XYZ file of C-alpha atoms in Angstrom:
712
model
C -327.006 7.081 -24.349
C -330.547 6.388 -25.499
C -330.771 2.638 -26.052
C -333.176 3.092 -28.965
C -330.804 5.308 -30.938
C -327.897 4.348 -33.142
C -324.765 6.370 -32.600
C -321.594 5.500 -34.487
C -319.429 7.772 -32.330
C -317.373 4.942 -30.726
C -316.349 3.707 -34.183
C -313.465 4.672 -36.437
C -314.213 5.462 -40.076
C -313.527 1.928 -41.350
C -315.692 0.337 -38.641
C -318.461 2.869 -39.328
C -318.335 2.112 -43.066
C -318.988 -1.559 -42.277
C -321.777 -0.885 -39.768
C -323.715 1.423 -42.062
C -323.648 -0.774 -45.173
C -327.126 -1.635 -46.444
C -328.038 -5.237 -47.169
C -326.019 -8.393 -46.708
C -323.413 -10.329 -48.758
C -320.634 -8.378 -47.041
C -317.027 -9.439 -46.609
C -315.363 -7.731 -43.661
C -311.591 -8.116 -43.661
C -310.408 -7.658 -40.091
C -306.610 -7.765 -39.579
C -305.095 -8.592 -36.200
C -306.115 -6.197 -33.415
C -308.500 -4.162 -35.576
C -311.502 -4.120 -33.209
C -313.477 -6.753 -35.082
C -315.687 -7.775 -32.138
C -316.521 -4.140 -31.442
C -317.517 -3.556 -35.074
C -319.595 -6.740 -35.237
C -321.694 -5.810 -32.227
C -322.251 -2.284 -33.493
C -323.364 -3.733 -36.825
C -325.882 -5.835 -34.893
C -327.052 -2.747 -33.035
C -327.526 -0.873 -36.330
C -329.629 -3.711 -37.792
C -331.833 -3.867 -34.701
C -332.135 -0.083 -34.725
C -333.450 -0.262 -38.317
C -335.813 -3.153 -37.510
C -336.477 -3.879 -33.805
C -337.982 -7.288 -34.668
C -335.080 -8.529 -36.744
C -333.146 -11.663 -35.762
C -329.403 -12.121 -36.133
C -327.520 -15.428 -36.066
C -323.781 -15.185 -35.455
C -321.394 -18.137 -35.825
C -318.044 -18.137 -34.050
C -315.177 -20.526 -34.698
C -314.648 -21.514 -31.050
C -316.655 -21.656 -27.838
C -314.212 -19.206 -26.269
C -314.990 -16.640 -28.974
C -318.702 -17.305 -28.492
C -318.425 -16.736 -24.737
C -316.463 -13.520 -25.232
C -319.075 -12.136 -27.630
C -321.896 -13.129 -25.288
C -320.190 -11.274 -22.429
C -319.647 -8.189 -24.586
C -323.305 -8.315 -25.586
C -324.255 -7.750 -21.942
C -322.561 -4.358 -21.828
C -324.730 -1.203 -21.680
C -324.215 -0.331 -25.357
C -325.651 -3.675 -26.479
C -327.745 -5.121 -23.645
C -331.005 -4.011 -25.274
C -330.357 -6.146 -28.386
C -329.564 -9.428 -26.580
C -332.950 -10.919 -27.461
C -332.299 -10.248 -31.147
C -328.867 -11.903 -31.355
C -328.048 -15.603 -31.154
C -324.352 -16.442 -30.901
C -323.255 -20.044 -31.351
C -320.713 -22.360 -32.993
C -321.443 -24.492 -36.036
C -321.060 -27.634 -33.945
C -323.554 -26.481 -31.327
C -326.012 -25.297 -33.963
C -325.702 -28.543 -35.877
C -326.073 -30.679 -32.762
C -329.399 -29.038 -31.923
C -330.653 -29.892 -35.398
C -329.408 -33.468 -35.137
C -331.001 -33.969 -31.712
C -334.278 -32.551 -32.996
C -334.335 -34.668 -36.152
C -332.797 -37.794 -34.586
C -333.608 -37.782 -30.835
C -331.981 -41.130 -30.099
C -328.358 -40.422 -30.885
C -325.130 -41.226 -29.052
C -322.040 -39.040 -29.400
C -318.849 -41.005 -30.068
C -315.925 -39.200 -28.437
C -313.437 -41.740 -27.028
C -311.505 -44.852 -28.053
C -313.844 -47.265 -26.330
C -316.823 -45.776 -28.170
C -314.916 -45.988 -31.462
C -314.236 -49.678 -30.896
C -317.911 -50.192 -30.129
C -318.827 -48.480 -33.409
C -316.482 -50.718 -35.367
C -318.078 -53.750 -33.736
C -321.513 -52.418 -34.707
C -320.207 -51.986 -38.259
C -319.050 -55.591 -38.545
C -321.932 -56.605 -40.879
C -320.770 -53.844 -43.225
C -316.994 -54.224 -43.221
C -317.125 -58.000 -43.507
C -318.490 -57.479 -47.028
C -315.302 -55.676 -48.112
C -312.257 -58.004 -48.285
C -309.545 -55.326 -47.973
C -311.222 -53.660 -44.999
C -312.120 -56.972 -43.406
C -308.528 -58.208 -43.652
C -307.356 -54.992 -42.053
C -309.824 -54.991 -39.163
C -309.347 -58.646 -38.308
C -305.547 -58.421 -38.196
C -303.320 -58.323 -35.136
C -303.363 -54.943 -33.336
C -306.481 -54.126 -35.357
C -307.609 -51.548 -32.809
C -305.089 -49.053 -34.267
C -306.577 -49.597 -37.714
C -310.050 -49.101 -36.276
C -309.086 -45.692 -34.938
C -307.372 -44.652 -38.168
C -310.346 -45.666 -40.310
C -312.683 -43.827 -37.975
C -310.566 -40.665 -38.161
C -310.424 -40.975 -41.954
C -314.204 -41.107 -42.041
C -314.437 -37.742 -40.308
C -311.699 -36.297 -42.525
C -313.679 -37.176 -45.647
C -316.705 -35.416 -44.164
C -314.594 -32.350 -43.301
C -313.484 -32.149 -46.925
C -317.068 -31.997 -48.104
C -317.511 -35.562 -49.360
C -321.089 -36.805 -49.124
C -321.697 -40.505 -48.682
C -324.975 -40.200 -50.600
C -323.370 -38.442 -53.579
C -320.475 -40.784 -54.398
C -322.423 -43.201 -56.561
C -319.712 -43.562 -59.199
C -315.953 -43.404 -59.420
C -316.304 -40.252 -61.495
C -318.059 -38.526 -58.574
C -315.073 -39.349 -56.380
C -312.447 -38.355 -58.932
C -314.111 -35.008 -59.615
C -314.219 -34.212 -55.890
C -310.509 -34.981 -55.566
C -309.716 -32.725 -58.532
C -311.749 -29.864 -57.039
C -310.054 -30.162 -53.644
C -306.659 -30.171 -55.325
C -307.462 -26.942 -57.150
C -308.490 -25.066 -54.003
C -305.316 -25.880 -52.091
C -306.259 -29.009 -50.142
C -303.089 -30.840 -51.144
C -301.888 -31.412 -47.590
C -305.183 -32.946 -46.527
C -305.260 -35.197 -49.583
C -301.697 -36.274 -48.907
C -302.637 -37.104 -45.306
C -305.658 -39.176 -46.388
C -303.750 -41.226 -48.926
C -300.749 -41.605 -46.640
C -303.022 -43.126 -43.991
C -304.726 -45.389 -46.524
C -301.465 -46.723 -47.889
C -300.072 -47.163 -44.380
C -303.112 -49.331 -43.738
C -302.277 -51.215 -46.965
C -305.717 -50.565 -48.367
C -304.174 -51.106 -51.803
C -302.381 -54.258 -52.916
C -300.832 -52.766 -56.018
C -299.876 -49.179 -55.296
C -298.004 -47.085 -52.768
C -298.025 -43.482 -51.647
C -295.290 -42.696 -54.142
C -297.743 -43.516 -56.924
C -299.768 -40.483 -55.841
C -296.897 -38.100 -55.120
C -298.291 -35.517 -57.550
C -301.978 -36.152 -56.983
C -302.505 -32.749 -55.387
C -300.960 -31.165 -58.499
C -303.103 -33.060 -60.995
C -303.779 -29.955 -63.043
C -300.039 -29.584 -63.714
C -299.097 -33.083 -64.840
C -299.261 -34.824 -68.186
C -302.318 -36.705 -69.362
C -300.460 -40.014 -69.168
C -299.743 -39.474 -65.497
C -303.336 -38.425 -64.887
C -304.443 -41.742 -66.339
C -302.103 -43.548 -63.951
C -303.444 -41.530 -61.025
C -306.987 -42.418 -62.065
C -306.046 -46.096 -61.911
C -304.775 -45.673 -58.362
C -307.797 -43.633 -57.331
C -310.117 -46.239 -58.773
C -308.637 -48.895 -56.505
C -309.021 -46.607 -53.487
C -312.615 -45.962 -54.482
C -313.339 -49.688 -54.787
C -311.478 -50.748 -51.637
C -312.388 -47.939 -49.251
C -314.744 -45.217 -50.472
C -317.649 -47.528 -51.257
C -317.215 -49.053 -47.797
C -317.129 -45.552 -46.270
C -320.393 -44.608 -47.940
C -322.208 -47.689 -46.651
C -320.685 -47.541 -43.157
C -321.574 -43.851 -42.790
C -325.210 -44.518 -43.653
C -325.266 -47.505 -41.289
C -323.946 -45.529 -38.297
C -326.363 -42.659 -38.898
C -329.263 -45.111 -38.872
C -327.878 -46.587 -35.638
C -327.730 -43.108 -34.075
C -323.948 -43.225 -33.543
C -322.465 -39.840 -34.422
C -319.133 -38.061 -34.073
C -318.412 -34.400 -33.336
C -317.980 -33.849 -37.080
C -321.361 -35.495 -37.664
C -322.958 -32.657 -35.728
C -322.257 -30.535 -38.791
C -322.358 -33.298 -41.405
C -325.816 -34.648 -40.575
C -327.181 -31.136 -40.004
C -325.925 -30.192 -43.456
C -327.685 -33.212 -45.031
C -330.903 -32.485 -43.130
C -331.013 -28.787 -44.040
C -330.043 -29.405 -47.653
C -332.936 -31.861 -47.990
C -335.302 -29.092 -46.873
C -333.742 -26.646 -49.312
C -333.994 -29.126 -52.188
C -337.713 -29.498 -51.410
C -338.041 -25.668 -51.180
C -339.181 -25.881 -47.553
C -337.644 -22.517 -46.676
C -337.964 -20.761 -43.326
C -340.589 -18.032 -43.429
C -342.076 -15.390 -41.157
C -340.820 -15.651 -37.563
C -338.756 -18.761 -38.328
C -336.676 -16.907 -40.904
C -333.348 -15.407 -39.819
C -332.554 -12.511 -42.172
C -329.004 -11.777 -40.974
C -326.283 -14.428 -40.593
C -322.736 -13.475 -39.590
C -319.784 -15.876 -39.786
C -316.697 -14.944 -37.772
C -313.193 -16.265 -38.641
C -314.387 -17.218 -42.110
C -310.802 -17.868 -43.210
C -310.766 -20.896 -40.883
C -313.766 -22.793 -42.246
C -313.357 -26.125 -44.050
C -315.451 -27.441 -46.980
C -318.006 -29.059 -44.647
C -318.417 -25.772 -42.749
C -318.857 -23.961 -46.050
C -321.519 -26.407 -47.242
C -323.439 -26.165 -43.963
C -323.323 -22.361 -43.999
C -324.558 -22.260 -47.585
C -327.425 -24.585 -46.652
C -328.360 -22.404 -43.640
C -328.343 -19.229 -45.726
C -330.430 -20.927 -48.443
C -332.926 -22.190 -45.866
C -333.387 -18.607 -44.651
C -333.206 -17.116 -48.161
C -330.541 -14.632 -47.175
C -326.843 -13.985 -47.689
C -323.937 -14.407 -45.309
C -321.875 -11.621 -43.809
C -318.417 -13.140 -43.657
C -315.738 -11.801 -41.313
C -312.080 -12.708 -41.091
C -308.554 -12.123 -42.314
C -306.877 -14.156 -45.043
C -303.501 -13.235 -43.507
C -304.477 -15.200 -40.390
C -305.539 -18.386 -42.210
C -303.509 -20.961 -40.266
C -305.817 -23.966 -40.027
C -305.085 -25.813 -43.262
C -304.397 -28.853 -41.072
C -308.169 -29.177 -40.497
C -309.095 -28.616 -44.145
C -309.452 -24.837 -44.045
C -308.502 -22.794 -47.073
C -307.966 -19.030 -47.472
C -309.492 -19.478 -50.937
C -312.975 -19.236 -49.436
C -312.491 -15.734 -48.050
C -310.341 -14.580 -50.970
C -312.973 -15.521 -53.561
C -316.383 -15.667 -51.828
C -318.235 -15.088 -55.093
C -316.830 -18.330 -56.454
C -317.874 -20.417 -53.455
C -321.012 -18.637 -52.248
C -322.483 -17.769 -55.620
C -323.084 -14.030 -55.230
C -321.201 -10.736 -55.425
C -319.739 -9.624 -52.098
C -319.141 -6.040 -50.980
C -315.784 -5.756 -49.181
C -314.897 -3.506 -46.259
C -311.557 -3.390 -44.478
C -310.901 -2.527 -40.834
C -307.782 -0.443 -41.280
C -306.684 0.445 -37.740
C -304.732 -1.828 -35.390
C -305.583 -1.108 -31.745
C -303.341 -3.767 -30.170
C -299.766 -3.305 -31.274
C -297.433 -0.284 -31.376
C -296.676 1.121 -34.796
C -293.288 -0.560 -35.289
C -294.791 -4.043 -34.757
C -297.606 -3.212 -37.170
C -295.075 -2.001 -39.752
C -292.860 -5.083 -39.379
C -295.856 -7.407 -39.636
C -296.931 -5.691 -42.865
C -293.417 -5.990 -44.297
C -293.514 -9.711 -43.551
C -296.962 -10.652 -44.816
C -296.576 -8.708 -48.063
C -294.163 -11.438 -49.177
C -297.219 -13.675 -49.606
C -298.698 -13.486 -53.099
C -302.064 -15.170 -52.496
C -303.683 -12.546 -50.325
C -305.924 -9.491 -50.342
C -303.622 -6.451 -50.391
C -304.316 -4.230 -47.414
C -302.692 -1.404 -45.479
C -303.214 -1.086 -41.731
C -302.335 1.860 -39.512
C -301.472 1.632 -35.828
C -303.638 3.541 -33.380
C -300.812 3.276 -30.855
C -298.076 5.628 -32.092
C -295.588 4.489 -29.463
C -292.755 2.092 -30.253
C -292.497 -1.405 -28.831
C -289.217 -2.795 -27.588
C -288.129 -5.228 -30.322
C -284.945 -7.267 -29.958
C -283.196 -10.174 -31.652
C -281.638 -12.262 -28.879
C -278.754 -14.213 -30.384
C -277.233 -17.184 -28.515
C -274.578 -19.776 -29.162
C -276.794 -22.764 -28.335
C -280.151 -23.818 -26.896
C -278.902 -23.942 -23.295
C -277.748 -20.320 -23.475
C -281.033 -19.324 -25.101
C -283.084 -21.000 -22.370
C -280.994 -19.475 -19.573
C -281.261 -15.973 -21.028
C -284.975 -16.244 -21.811
C -285.780 -17.450 -18.311
C -283.651 -14.692 -16.770
C -285.570 -12.083 -18.791
C -288.905 -13.627 -17.803
C -287.901 -13.438 -14.125
C -287.091 -9.749 -14.552
C -290.412 -8.957 -16.270
C -292.751 -10.935 -13.990
C -292.614 -8.435 -11.073
C -293.950 -5.718 -13.426
C -297.264 -7.589 -13.758
C -297.010 -7.969 -17.534
C -298.578 -10.960 -19.286
C -295.838 -12.965 -20.990
C -295.971 -15.710 -23.608
C -293.284 -18.001 -25.012
C -294.403 -19.030 -28.511
C -293.028 -22.086 -30.293
C -293.585 -23.564 -33.735
C -293.898 -27.082 -32.291
C -294.858 -28.392 -28.877
C -291.532 -30.172 -28.401
C -289.792 -26.784 -28.195
C -291.699 -25.992 -24.998
C -290.617 -29.057 -23.009
C -287.212 -27.741 -21.825
C -288.855 -24.530 -20.621
C -291.524 -26.501 -18.766
C -288.785 -28.454 -16.979
C -286.865 -25.359 -15.896
C -289.883 -23.276 -14.856
C -291.181 -26.213 -12.829
C -287.761 -26.623 -11.193
C -287.716 -22.911 -10.315
C -291.262 -23.007 -8.977
C -292.481 -20.356 -11.436
C -296.202 -20.878 -12.188
C -297.166 -20.942 -15.850
C -300.076 -21.876 -18.082
C -299.515 -24.672 -20.576
C -302.761 -26.584 -20.115
C -303.342 -26.860 -23.856
C -299.906 -28.262 -24.605
C -299.314 -30.774 -21.814
C -300.238 -33.853 -23.803
C -296.697 -34.644 -24.934
C -295.013 -34.147 -21.581
C -297.610 -36.193 -19.710
C -297.884 -38.869 -22.390
C -297.189 -42.527 -21.758
C -294.319 -42.393 -24.245
C -292.626 -39.618 -22.289
C -292.939 -41.569 -19.048
C -291.395 -44.555 -20.816
C -288.519 -42.321 -21.931
C -287.883 -41.462 -18.283
C -287.734 -45.186 -17.426
C -285.257 -45.729 -20.247
C -283.099 -42.848 -18.967
C -282.916 -44.656 -15.610
C -281.725 -47.771 -17.456
C -279.010 -45.641 -19.078
C -278.026 -44.512 -15.595
C -277.560 -48.147 -14.633
C -275.583 -48.812 -17.811
C -273.053 -46.148 -16.848
C -273.143 -46.703 -13.106
C -269.617 -47.414 -11.837
C -270.994 -49.543 -9.004
C -272.471 -52.042 -11.434
C -275.999 -52.842 -12.565
C -278.472 -53.536 -9.801
C -281.036 -55.139 -12.127
C -280.814 -58.435 -14.011
C -279.253 -57.628 -17.446
C -281.770 -59.977 -19.071
C -284.668 -57.861 -17.765
C -283.106 -54.619 -18.998
C -282.505 -56.045 -22.478
C -286.130 -57.204 -22.706
C -287.413 -53.796 -21.556
C -285.363 -51.972 -24.178
C -286.311 -54.421 -26.940
C -289.964 -53.638 -26.214
C -289.349 -50.021 -27.243
C -287.422 -50.499 -30.484
C -290.442 -51.215 -32.660
C -293.753 -49.381 -32.588
C -295.407 -52.199 -30.643
C -293.843 -54.225 -27.792
C -292.721 -57.818 -28.301
C -295.569 -60.284 -28.458
C -295.955 -62.579 -25.458
C -294.621 -65.654 -27.343
C -291.623 -63.694 -28.722
C -290.846 -62.211 -25.330
C -291.125 -65.575 -23.593
C -288.837 -67.249 -26.144
C -286.189 -64.514 -25.904
C -286.401 -64.456 -22.112
C -285.932 -68.231 -21.916
C -282.955 -68.051 -24.285
C -281.234 -65.325 -22.226
C -281.975 -67.206 -19.020
C -280.193 -70.220 -20.433
C -277.164 -68.168 -21.528
C -277.052 -66.443 -18.084
C -275.219 -63.218 -19.090
C -273.636 -61.375 -16.161
C -273.335 -57.936 -17.769
C -275.341 -55.906 -20.250
C -272.591 -56.267 -22.835
C -272.695 -60.043 -22.437
C -276.490 -59.948 -22.768
C -276.087 -57.858 -25.931
C -273.684 -60.420 -27.416
C -276.213 -63.156 -26.630
C -279.003 -61.186 -28.314
C -276.935 -60.884 -31.494
C -276.701 -64.685 -31.716
C -280.409 -65.332 -31.031
C -282.246 -67.175 -33.854
C -285.647 -67.558 -32.212
C -288.837 -65.623 -33.087
C -288.463 -61.845 -32.864
C -291.061 -59.688 -34.596
C -291.622 -62.442 -37.129
C -289.258 -64.903 -38.726
C -285.732 -64.556 -37.351
C -284.116 -67.777 -38.497
C -281.104 -65.931 -39.929
C -280.830 -63.717 -36.815
C -281.275 -60.647 -39.035
C -283.815 -59.100 -36.677
C -281.658 -59.934 -33.653
C -278.669 -58.179 -35.213
C -280.834 -55.146 -36.001
C -281.990 -54.936 -32.384
C -278.436 -55.513 -31.110
C -276.995 -52.746 -33.322
C -279.482 -50.231 -31.901
C -278.773 -51.266 -28.317
C -275.019 -51.108 -28.980
C -275.413 -47.487 -30.147
C -277.359 -46.722 -26.967
C -274.801 -48.431 -24.702
C -271.981 -46.460 -26.326
C -273.705 -43.124 -25.676
C -271.870 -41.499 -22.773
C -274.064 -38.458 -22.035
C -277.734 -37.827 -21.358
C -277.958 -35.843 -24.596
C -276.447 -38.636 -26.698
C -278.748 -41.230 -25.133
C -281.876 -39.159 -25.806
C -280.724 -38.621 -29.376
C -280.499 -42.406 -29.871
C -283.951 -42.885 -28.347
C -285.418 -40.293 -30.687
C -283.710 -41.723 -33.762
C -284.030 -45.466 -33.217
C -286.763 -46.305 -30.701
C -290.125 -46.165 -32.497
C -291.963 -47.304 -29.387
C -291.075 -44.043 -27.638
C -292.375 -41.929 -30.505
C -295.922 -43.217 -30.967
C -297.700 -40.491 -29.032
C -294.833 -38.041 -28.605
C -294.399 -37.653 -32.349
C -298.073 -37.211 -33.166
C -299.179 -33.600 -33.228
C -302.940 -33.378 -33.192
C -303.008 -29.656 -33.821
C -300.774 -29.739 -36.888
C -300.950 -33.086 -38.666
C -298.551 -32.177 -41.465
C -295.494 -31.148 -39.453
C -295.146 -33.624 -36.607
C -292.593 -33.090 -33.869
C -289.138 -34.567 -34.480
C -288.801 -36.869 -31.477
C -286.752 -35.445 -28.608
C -284.568 -33.071 -30.664
C -284.989 -30.133 -28.290
C -284.844 -32.304 -25.201
C -281.558 -33.767 -26.436
C -280.074 -30.326 -27.026
C -281.305 -29.115 -23.634
C -279.853 -32.200 -21.913
C -276.314 -31.261 -22.931
C -276.076 -29.220 -19.726
C -276.427 -32.425 -17.663
C -273.381 -34.144 -19.155
C -273.437 -37.732 -17.829
C -275.581 -36.979 -14.783
C -278.539 -39.181 -15.687
C -279.858 -39.134 -12.125
C -280.056 -35.325 -11.975
C -281.856 -35.235 -15.311
C -284.313 -37.903 -14.171
C -284.999 -36.027 -10.928
C -285.705 -32.794 -12.828
C -288.047 -34.648 -15.179
C -289.865 -36.124 -12.179
C -290.286 -32.705 -10.595
C -291.563 -31.141 -13.825
C -293.992 -33.976 -14.527
C -295.423 -33.709 -11.014
C -295.777 -29.939 -11.306
C -297.466 -30.181 -14.689
C -299.726 -32.967 -13.491
C -300.849 -30.695 -10.654
C -301.501 -27.894 -13.153
C -303.549 -30.290 -15.255
C -305.678 -31.287 -12.272
C -306.176 -27.654 -11.313
C -307.267 -26.713 -14.825
C -310.103 -29.216 -14.529
C -311.344 -27.362 -11.442
C -314.083 -24.889 -12.330
C -312.659 -22.417 -9.788
C -309.144 -22.569 -11.165
C -307.832 -19.616 -13.159
C -304.867 -21.188 -14.905
C -305.256 -18.981 -17.942
C -305.069 -15.877 -15.745
C -301.462 -16.653 -14.856
C -298.912 -14.132 -16.049
C -296.708 -16.618 -17.883
C -297.905 -18.734 -20.817
C -296.210 -21.356 -22.982
C -297.990 -22.194 -26.206
C -297.600 -23.061 -29.856
C -298.261 -20.397 -32.482
C -301.424 -22.225 -33.535
C -302.831 -21.677 -30.039
C -302.148 -17.937 -29.859
C -304.717 -16.754 -32.372
C -307.205 -14.322 -30.859
C -305.039 -13.637 -27.808
C -302.744 -10.803 -26.819
C -299.826 -10.384 -24.410
C -297.640 -7.574 -23.173
C -294.424 -9.463 -23.876
C -293.879 -12.093 -26.573
C -290.846 -14.371 -26.962
C -290.793 -16.239 -30.279
C -288.588 -19.261 -29.649
C -285.999 -20.695 -32.041
C -286.376 -18.035 -34.732
C -284.161 -19.966 -37.108
C -284.560 -21.383 -40.581
C -286.126 -24.864 -40.873
C -288.246 -24.059 -37.822
C -289.617 -20.720 -39.040
C -290.533 -21.815 -41.668
C -290.696 -25.549 -41.031
C -288.230 -27.553 -43.095
C -291.149 -29.776 -44.137
C -292.922 -26.917 -45.910
C -291.938 -27.214 -49.577
C -294.634 -25.843 -51.883
C -295.527 -22.179 -52.297
C -298.861 -22.740 -50.527
C -297.128 -24.426 -47.583
C -294.513 -21.680 -47.293
C -297.189 -18.975 -47.351
C -299.042 -20.846 -44.612
C -295.865 -20.831 -42.498
C -295.430 -17.096 -43.018
C -299.031 -16.469 -41.940
C -298.397 -18.483 -38.789
C -295.366 -16.350 -37.904
C -297.416 -13.213 -38.633
C -300.062 -14.371 -36.170
C -297.419 -15.125 -33.524
C -295.653 -11.753 -33.677
C -298.879 -9.700 -33.767
C -299.810 -10.918 -30.275
C -297.313 -8.433 -28.764
C -298.318 -5.127 -27.150
C -295.091 -3.880 -25.509
C -292.106 -6.209 -25.998
C -291.267 -8.560 -28.849
C -288.210 -10.816 -28.587
C -286.930 -13.127 -31.332
C -284.811 -15.877 -29.749
C -282.083 -17.099 -32.123
C -279.528 -19.920 -31.659
C -276.401 -20.511 -33.725
C -276.623 -24.228 -32.953
C -279.403 -26.612 -31.966
C -277.668 -29.739 -30.718
C -275.237 -30.782 -33.432
C -277.033 -28.758 -36.102
C -275.727 -25.362 -37.154
C -278.563 -22.865 -37.617
C -279.201 -19.879 -39.822
C -281.468 -17.071 -38.723
C -285.067 -17.239 -39.965
C -285.540 -15.507 -43.335
C -288.558 -13.763 -41.808
C -286.278 -11.389 -39.892
C -284.745 -10.230 -43.161
C -288.153 -9.981 -44.841
C -289.274 -7.657 -42.048
C -286.157 -5.515 -42.423
C -284.751 -6.331 -38.982
C -281.437 -7.616 -40.371
């Protein structure tokens, strides 16, 4: 093929219609598997064909997507346009601007750096009584981290520290975010603020309908305004000053790469210092536009204004699954409203990944969402995938059957993925695969299993083994009681409290754990504060009594998950989905039923799995490692976007997991349905829905999604 010619022959009609559109301000809707990357590069080739000197800037959502596009650009069809096309992420683009405008900057990326920033900010926060009280309190380092994360969250939501001069500015921004579906993010912000006790007079319940302000009575709005005003006075004004202070000190976060770049570019635009001649970029593409947050949107608008051009936005509202980071499908559904110009829409209407029955089922499912762009997609692959609902009595049966099927498929060379809604669902499979010596990729979802909290759980399981050991306890009962007491509350006992309780137990000299428990119940010394009436001691003793009475591994883990906050602090936090955190140890408890009272066997299997996963983690850090090239993958649905597999198992396809029981509003339920749509459209040959009648002690109903698709 002549490299100077433009030939649309490799394109289908919908891809060709996009490539040959004149001008910009185009919205390309690209459903799963529709050849989006192919169409984008051919569009670039067409633009260069029309003007060999033109420049194209393409933004991807992730570095992985950037790298894939860069590799595709090297192929013979596109190699001659490489000099015309720049592919980058918003973070990378913004960081180059920040480094150019502010050469002496330091990127803040870890806890130690955050603590250093808060120390640097001391002259600022000491001026604000509520913040000062918070940051000078015991265990203040946790508050430091939360405040720092909140700062970035406000930036992600489009707040500007230099534009919040009055309470009305703040209130209007909140109202706007509420109207465009940012209720979950607002709830998270205010939940964190009230947890920090940033308000003396109000609680989170006072703002329970904040994200529905447009639907409540005027009297309630006035009450909400009163609450918001206190938040503005106690935190937002501090945030504005602290943000300016850190920027001047050259201390920036990953979010600041975009935030400061946005401020810098917008200043140029306001002064009409537009790019001209060779500096001007006439064509700007934005991939995965459905995943951008308000800060991304503001930065993109500033970049397009600086270059006096329009954006070509590419994405799929049906795959908008990143509301947890402030994204909203509203931006791609109504670009005219947010970008200020009329957009021409083209739809890629052929799915090249999945067989026609998967495409049909996926369409049946997603059409139950009301807030979407209606679209019909045809399958290029007219064959039929193998689709099965695998029904099981309980989780143990489901795991055994799933693993047996995986073992049968692996010799065929197919790529296999087990997809969960939450990371906790993957832990039992990690244990069994590690025990069987079957290699798998779970590098992105190891954090829970290798967390400190999980290692502490293992230590507590060994204590349970001693509790039920017929040969008697080999460790001093006093020591075991103190170890367990350290895990009941979020933070361990303070040194004075621990010393006082230890001295008391030493004096009582209990010979058994039950005797030590009886002594604890009568203890009136300090224990997490004032304990003169032994109320706290009785609370601790009641929890330990429930643990001691548990006779199986499953029952013990259930008690740990329900009552021991200290074991949940980093197991329960889900960084990739902040609204629906993992219920502590539910799946592990159900899985452990197979062990009965064999605590030692369970502990040994945990040890083996942790060692195996630790080795995988070390290998993934090796540049020569190819962990992702393994046949078998375990990942959450949020991690599967943009990937494809021959065989897909969707785990625990039951109600209250798909969709999550915590999703209540229509927006939240539509988000859950989109997530399931993304998960099932990864499949190319086999699609299995794993269903259990019971998860632990909970009876389950099949996910409503199977009925919506017409499978049952």
